[in-house]
Tab-separated table of C-alpha atoms in Angstrom:
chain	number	residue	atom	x	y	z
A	1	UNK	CA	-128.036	93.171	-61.609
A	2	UNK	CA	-127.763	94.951	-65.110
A	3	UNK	CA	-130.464	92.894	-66.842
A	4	UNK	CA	-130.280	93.536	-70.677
A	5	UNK	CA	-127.704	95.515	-72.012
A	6	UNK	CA	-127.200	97.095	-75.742
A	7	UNK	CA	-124.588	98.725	-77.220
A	8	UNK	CA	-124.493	101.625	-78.544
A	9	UNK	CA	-127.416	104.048	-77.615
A	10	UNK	CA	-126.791	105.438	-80.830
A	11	UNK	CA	-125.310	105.238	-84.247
A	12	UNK	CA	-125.292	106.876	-87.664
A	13	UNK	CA	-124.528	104.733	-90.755
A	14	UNK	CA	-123.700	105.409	-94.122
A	15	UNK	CA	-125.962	103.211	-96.662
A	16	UNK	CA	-123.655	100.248	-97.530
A	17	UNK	CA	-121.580	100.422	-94.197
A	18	UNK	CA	-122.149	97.237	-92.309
A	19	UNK	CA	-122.036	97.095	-88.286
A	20	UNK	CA	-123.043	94.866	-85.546
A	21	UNK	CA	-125.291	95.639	-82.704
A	22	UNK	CA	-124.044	94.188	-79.038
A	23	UNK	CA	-126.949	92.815	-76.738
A	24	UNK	CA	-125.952	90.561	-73.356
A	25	UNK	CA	-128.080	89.725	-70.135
A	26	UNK	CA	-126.292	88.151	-66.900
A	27	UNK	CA	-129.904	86.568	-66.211
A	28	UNK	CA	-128.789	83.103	-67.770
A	29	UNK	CA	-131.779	83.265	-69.697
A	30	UNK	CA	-131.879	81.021	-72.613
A	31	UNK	CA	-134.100	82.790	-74.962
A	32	UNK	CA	-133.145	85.819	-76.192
A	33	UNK	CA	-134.818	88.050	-79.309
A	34	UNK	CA	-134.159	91.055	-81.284
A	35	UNK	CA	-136.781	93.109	-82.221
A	36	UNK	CA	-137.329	96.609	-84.563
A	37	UNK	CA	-139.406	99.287	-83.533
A	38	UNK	CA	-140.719	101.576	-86.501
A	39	UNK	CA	-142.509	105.124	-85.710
A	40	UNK	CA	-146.099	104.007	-84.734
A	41	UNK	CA	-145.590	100.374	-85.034
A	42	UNK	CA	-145.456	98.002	-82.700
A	43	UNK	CA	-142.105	95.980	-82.388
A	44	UNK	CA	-141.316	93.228	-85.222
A	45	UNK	CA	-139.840	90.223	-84.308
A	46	UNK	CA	-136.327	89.769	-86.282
A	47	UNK	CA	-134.542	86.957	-85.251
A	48	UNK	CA	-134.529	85.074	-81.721
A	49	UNK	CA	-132.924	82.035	-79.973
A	50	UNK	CA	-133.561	79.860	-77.989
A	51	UNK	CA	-130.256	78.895	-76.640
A	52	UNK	CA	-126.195	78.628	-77.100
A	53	UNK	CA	-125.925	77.617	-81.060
A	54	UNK	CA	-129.585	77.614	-82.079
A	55	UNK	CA	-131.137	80.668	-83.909
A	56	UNK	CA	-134.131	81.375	-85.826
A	57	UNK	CA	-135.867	83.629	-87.989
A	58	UNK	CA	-138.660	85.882	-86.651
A	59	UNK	CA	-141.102	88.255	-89.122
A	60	UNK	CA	-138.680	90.107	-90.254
A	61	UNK	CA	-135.096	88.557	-90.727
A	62	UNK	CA	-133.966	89.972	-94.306
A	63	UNK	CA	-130.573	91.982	-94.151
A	64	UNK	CA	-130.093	90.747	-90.603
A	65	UNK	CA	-127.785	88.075	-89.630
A	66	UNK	CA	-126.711	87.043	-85.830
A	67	UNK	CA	-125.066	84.560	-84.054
A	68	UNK	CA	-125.771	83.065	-80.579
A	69	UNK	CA	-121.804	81.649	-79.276
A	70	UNK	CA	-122.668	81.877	-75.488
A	71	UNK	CA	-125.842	81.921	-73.300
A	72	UNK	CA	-125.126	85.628	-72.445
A	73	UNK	CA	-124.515	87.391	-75.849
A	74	UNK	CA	-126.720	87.875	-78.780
A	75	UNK	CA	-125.245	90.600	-81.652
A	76	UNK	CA	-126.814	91.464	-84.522
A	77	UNK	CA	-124.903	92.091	-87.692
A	78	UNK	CA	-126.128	94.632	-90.595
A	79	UNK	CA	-124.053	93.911	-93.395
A	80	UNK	CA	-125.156	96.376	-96.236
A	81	UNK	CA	-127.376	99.149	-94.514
A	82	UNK	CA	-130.082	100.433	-96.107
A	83	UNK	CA	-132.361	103.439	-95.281
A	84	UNK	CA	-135.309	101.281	-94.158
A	85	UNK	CA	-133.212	99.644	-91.901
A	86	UNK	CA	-133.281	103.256	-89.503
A	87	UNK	CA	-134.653	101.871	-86.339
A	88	UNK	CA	-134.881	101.702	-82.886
A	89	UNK	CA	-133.675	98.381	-82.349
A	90	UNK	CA	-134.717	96.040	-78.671
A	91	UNK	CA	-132.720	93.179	-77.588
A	92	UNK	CA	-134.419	91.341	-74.994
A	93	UNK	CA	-134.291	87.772	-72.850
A	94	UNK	CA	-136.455	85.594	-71.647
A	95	UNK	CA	-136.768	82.311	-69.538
A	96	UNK	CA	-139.755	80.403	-71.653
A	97	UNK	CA	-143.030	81.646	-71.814
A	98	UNK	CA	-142.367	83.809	-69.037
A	99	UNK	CA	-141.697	88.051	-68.980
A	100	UNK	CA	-139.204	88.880	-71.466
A	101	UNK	CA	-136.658	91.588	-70.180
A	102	UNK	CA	-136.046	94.276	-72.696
A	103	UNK	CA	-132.908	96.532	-72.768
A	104	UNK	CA	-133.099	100.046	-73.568
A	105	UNK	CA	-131.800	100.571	-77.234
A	106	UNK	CA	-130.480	100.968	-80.385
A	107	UNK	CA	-131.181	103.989	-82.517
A	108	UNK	CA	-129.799	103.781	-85.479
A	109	UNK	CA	-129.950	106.057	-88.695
A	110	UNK	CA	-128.751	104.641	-92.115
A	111	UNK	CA	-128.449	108.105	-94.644
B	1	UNK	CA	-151.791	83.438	-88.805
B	2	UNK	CA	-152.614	85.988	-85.307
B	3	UNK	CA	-152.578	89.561	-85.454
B	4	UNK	CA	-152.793	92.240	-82.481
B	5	UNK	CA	-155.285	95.223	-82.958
B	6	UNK	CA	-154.549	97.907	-81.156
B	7	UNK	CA	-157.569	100.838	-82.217
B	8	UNK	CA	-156.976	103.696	-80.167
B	9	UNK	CA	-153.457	105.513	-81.341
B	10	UNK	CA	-154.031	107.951	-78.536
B	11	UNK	CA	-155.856	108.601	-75.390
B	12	UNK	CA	-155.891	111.498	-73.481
B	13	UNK	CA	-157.450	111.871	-70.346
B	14	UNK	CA	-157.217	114.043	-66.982
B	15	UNK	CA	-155.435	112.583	-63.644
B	16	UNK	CA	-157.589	110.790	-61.565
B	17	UNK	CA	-159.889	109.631	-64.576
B	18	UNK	CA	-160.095	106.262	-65.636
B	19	UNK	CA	-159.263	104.426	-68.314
B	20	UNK	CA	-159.695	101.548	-70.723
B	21	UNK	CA	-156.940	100.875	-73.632
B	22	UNK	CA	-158.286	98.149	-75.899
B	23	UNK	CA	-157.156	95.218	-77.046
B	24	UNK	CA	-158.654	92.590	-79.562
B	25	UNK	CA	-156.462	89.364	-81.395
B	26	UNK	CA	-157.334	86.952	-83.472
B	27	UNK	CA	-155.893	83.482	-83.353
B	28	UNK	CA	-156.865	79.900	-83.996
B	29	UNK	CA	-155.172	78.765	-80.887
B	30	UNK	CA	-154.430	79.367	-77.639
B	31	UNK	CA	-152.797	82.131	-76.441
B	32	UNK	CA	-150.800	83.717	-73.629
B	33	UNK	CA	-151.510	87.866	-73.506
B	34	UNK	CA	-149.375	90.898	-72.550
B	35	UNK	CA	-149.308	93.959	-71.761
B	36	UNK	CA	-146.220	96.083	-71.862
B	37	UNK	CA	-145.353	100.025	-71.274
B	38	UNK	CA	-142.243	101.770	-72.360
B	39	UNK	CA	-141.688	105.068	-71.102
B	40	UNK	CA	-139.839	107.688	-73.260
B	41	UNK	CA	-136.490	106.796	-74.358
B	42	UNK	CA	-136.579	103.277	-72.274
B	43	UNK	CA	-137.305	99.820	-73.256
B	44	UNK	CA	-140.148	97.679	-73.020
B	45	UNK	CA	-141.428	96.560	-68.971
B	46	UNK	CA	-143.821	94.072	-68.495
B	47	UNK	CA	-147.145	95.459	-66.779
B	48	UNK	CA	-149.286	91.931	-66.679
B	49	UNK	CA	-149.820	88.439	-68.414
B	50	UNK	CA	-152.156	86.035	-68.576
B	51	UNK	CA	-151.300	82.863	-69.434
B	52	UNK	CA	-154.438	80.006	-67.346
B	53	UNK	CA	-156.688	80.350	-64.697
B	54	UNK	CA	-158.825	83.653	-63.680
B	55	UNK	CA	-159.215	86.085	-66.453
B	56	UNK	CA	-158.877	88.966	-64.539
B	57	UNK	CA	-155.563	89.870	-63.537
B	58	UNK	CA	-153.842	92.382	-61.786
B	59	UNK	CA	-150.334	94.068	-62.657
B	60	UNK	CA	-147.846	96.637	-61.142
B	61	UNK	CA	-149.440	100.148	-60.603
B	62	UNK	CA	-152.775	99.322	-60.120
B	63	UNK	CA	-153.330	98.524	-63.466
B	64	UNK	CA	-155.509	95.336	-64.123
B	65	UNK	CA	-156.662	93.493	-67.545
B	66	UNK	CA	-159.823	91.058	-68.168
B	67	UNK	CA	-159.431	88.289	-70.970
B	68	UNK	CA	-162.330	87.526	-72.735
B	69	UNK	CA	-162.171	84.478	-74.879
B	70	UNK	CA	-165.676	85.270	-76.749
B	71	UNK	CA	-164.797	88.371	-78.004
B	72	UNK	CA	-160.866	87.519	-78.155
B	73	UNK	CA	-160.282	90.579	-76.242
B	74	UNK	CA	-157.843	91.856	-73.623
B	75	UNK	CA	-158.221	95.653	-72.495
B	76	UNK	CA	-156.466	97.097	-70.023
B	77	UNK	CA	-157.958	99.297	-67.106
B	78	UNK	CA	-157.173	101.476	-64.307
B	79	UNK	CA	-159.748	102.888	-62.134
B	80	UNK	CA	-157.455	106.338	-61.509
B	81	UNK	CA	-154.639	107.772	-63.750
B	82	UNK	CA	-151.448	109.322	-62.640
B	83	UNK	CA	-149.201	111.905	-64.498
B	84	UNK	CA	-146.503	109.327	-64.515
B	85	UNK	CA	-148.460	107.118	-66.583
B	86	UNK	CA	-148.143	108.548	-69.465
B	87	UNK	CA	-146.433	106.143	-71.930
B	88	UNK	CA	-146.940	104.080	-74.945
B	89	UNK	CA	-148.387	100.803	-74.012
B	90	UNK	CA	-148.395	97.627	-76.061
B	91	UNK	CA	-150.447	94.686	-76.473
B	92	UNK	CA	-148.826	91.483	-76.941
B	93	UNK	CA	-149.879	87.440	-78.217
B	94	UNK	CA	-148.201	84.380	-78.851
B	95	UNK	CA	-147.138	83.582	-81.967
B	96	UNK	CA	-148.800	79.919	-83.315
B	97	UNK	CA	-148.008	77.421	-80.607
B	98	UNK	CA	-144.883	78.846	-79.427
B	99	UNK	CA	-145.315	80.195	-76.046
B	100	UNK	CA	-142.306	82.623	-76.117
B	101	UNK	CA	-142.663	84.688	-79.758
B	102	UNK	CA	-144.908	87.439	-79.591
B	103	UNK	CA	-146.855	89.528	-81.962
B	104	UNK	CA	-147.549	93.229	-80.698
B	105	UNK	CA	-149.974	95.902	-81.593
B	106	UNK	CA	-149.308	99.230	-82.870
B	107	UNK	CA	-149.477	100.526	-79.176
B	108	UNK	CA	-151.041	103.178	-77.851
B	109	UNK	CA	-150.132	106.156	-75.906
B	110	UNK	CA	-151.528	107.240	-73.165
B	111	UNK	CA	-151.448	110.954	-72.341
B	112	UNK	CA	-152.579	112.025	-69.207
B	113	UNK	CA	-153.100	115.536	-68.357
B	114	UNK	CA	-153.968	117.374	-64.957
């Protein structure tokens, strides 16, 4: 059982590039969330959904877009990077109000 | 709005020690708590919740955490520290009346030394 998966570990973007960030669980859980992690911050909430075809915006949505086709996948598009949008990036999953499952990843350096 | 405070950046302490990491929220409603640990270079695991009933409750290794609705508190203990339990941990609330968006705290990293 793989759980939460992201892809890739790592990336290095150019400010202005644009690129999309690949997050699927084989838990057929129907919430799923993306979340930023700044150096000493806690995570920030950045979009989440709550099923196939419904999305929503979390704390911190602005430069973000995604798209929810299937129950499995989640990406998250960048369309213009910017510097403060370098990152560690968490996809996770959830089944209601219950433990959300968090996959291991995204670093990603805009320069 | 509810916020997660998080004081303590850092806490060191020797193996076999124990330890408190504190937790304090504010919110007008109710609230379901977490606590979560990621280990270097990993993701986010779950250690313990509390969503009803007794407001002590015990997680995975041996850690436990007491919610206290009169001081809107919910610190996390464990009676003796391994090595391998060093990590950041995070505090975690639900956001307004949704039960499934969470707020977290700053975290805090626990460094344990032998």
């Amino acid at each position: 059982n793989a759980g939460v998966t992201q892809t890739p570990k790592f990336r290095i973007l150019k400010i202005g590039q644009s690129m999309t960030l690949q997050c699927t669980q084989d838990m057929n859980h129907n919430y799923m969330y993306w979340y930023r992690q700044d150096p000493g911050m806690g995570l920030k909430l950045i979009y989440y959904s709550v099923g196939a075809g419904i999305t929503d915006k979390g704390e911190v949505p602005n430069g973000y877009n995604v798209s929810r086709s299937t129950t499995e996948d989640f990406p998250l598009r960048l369309e213009l990077a910017a510097p403060s949008q370098t990152s560690v990036y968490f996809c996770a999953s959830s089944a209601r109000a219950e433990t959300q499952y968090f996959g291991p990843g995204t670093r990603l350096l805009v320069l | 709005a509810q916020s997660v405070t998080q004081l303590d950046s850092q806490v060191p302490v020797f193996e076999e020690a124990p330890v408190e990491l504190r937790c304090n929220y504010s919110s007008s409603v109710s609230v379901y708590l977490f606590w979560y640990v990621q280990y270097p270079n990993q993701g986010l695991q779950l250690l313990l919740k509390y969503l009803s009933g007794s407001t002590l409750v015990k997680g995975i290794n041996g850690f436990e955490a007491e919610f206290n609705k009169s001081q809107t508190s919910f610190h996390l203990r464990k009676p003796s520290v391994h090595i391998s339990d060093t990590a950041e941990y995070f505090c975690a609330v639900t956001i307004g009346d949704s039960s499934y968006k969470l707020i977290f705290g700053s975290g805090t990293r626990l460094l344990v030394r032998p």
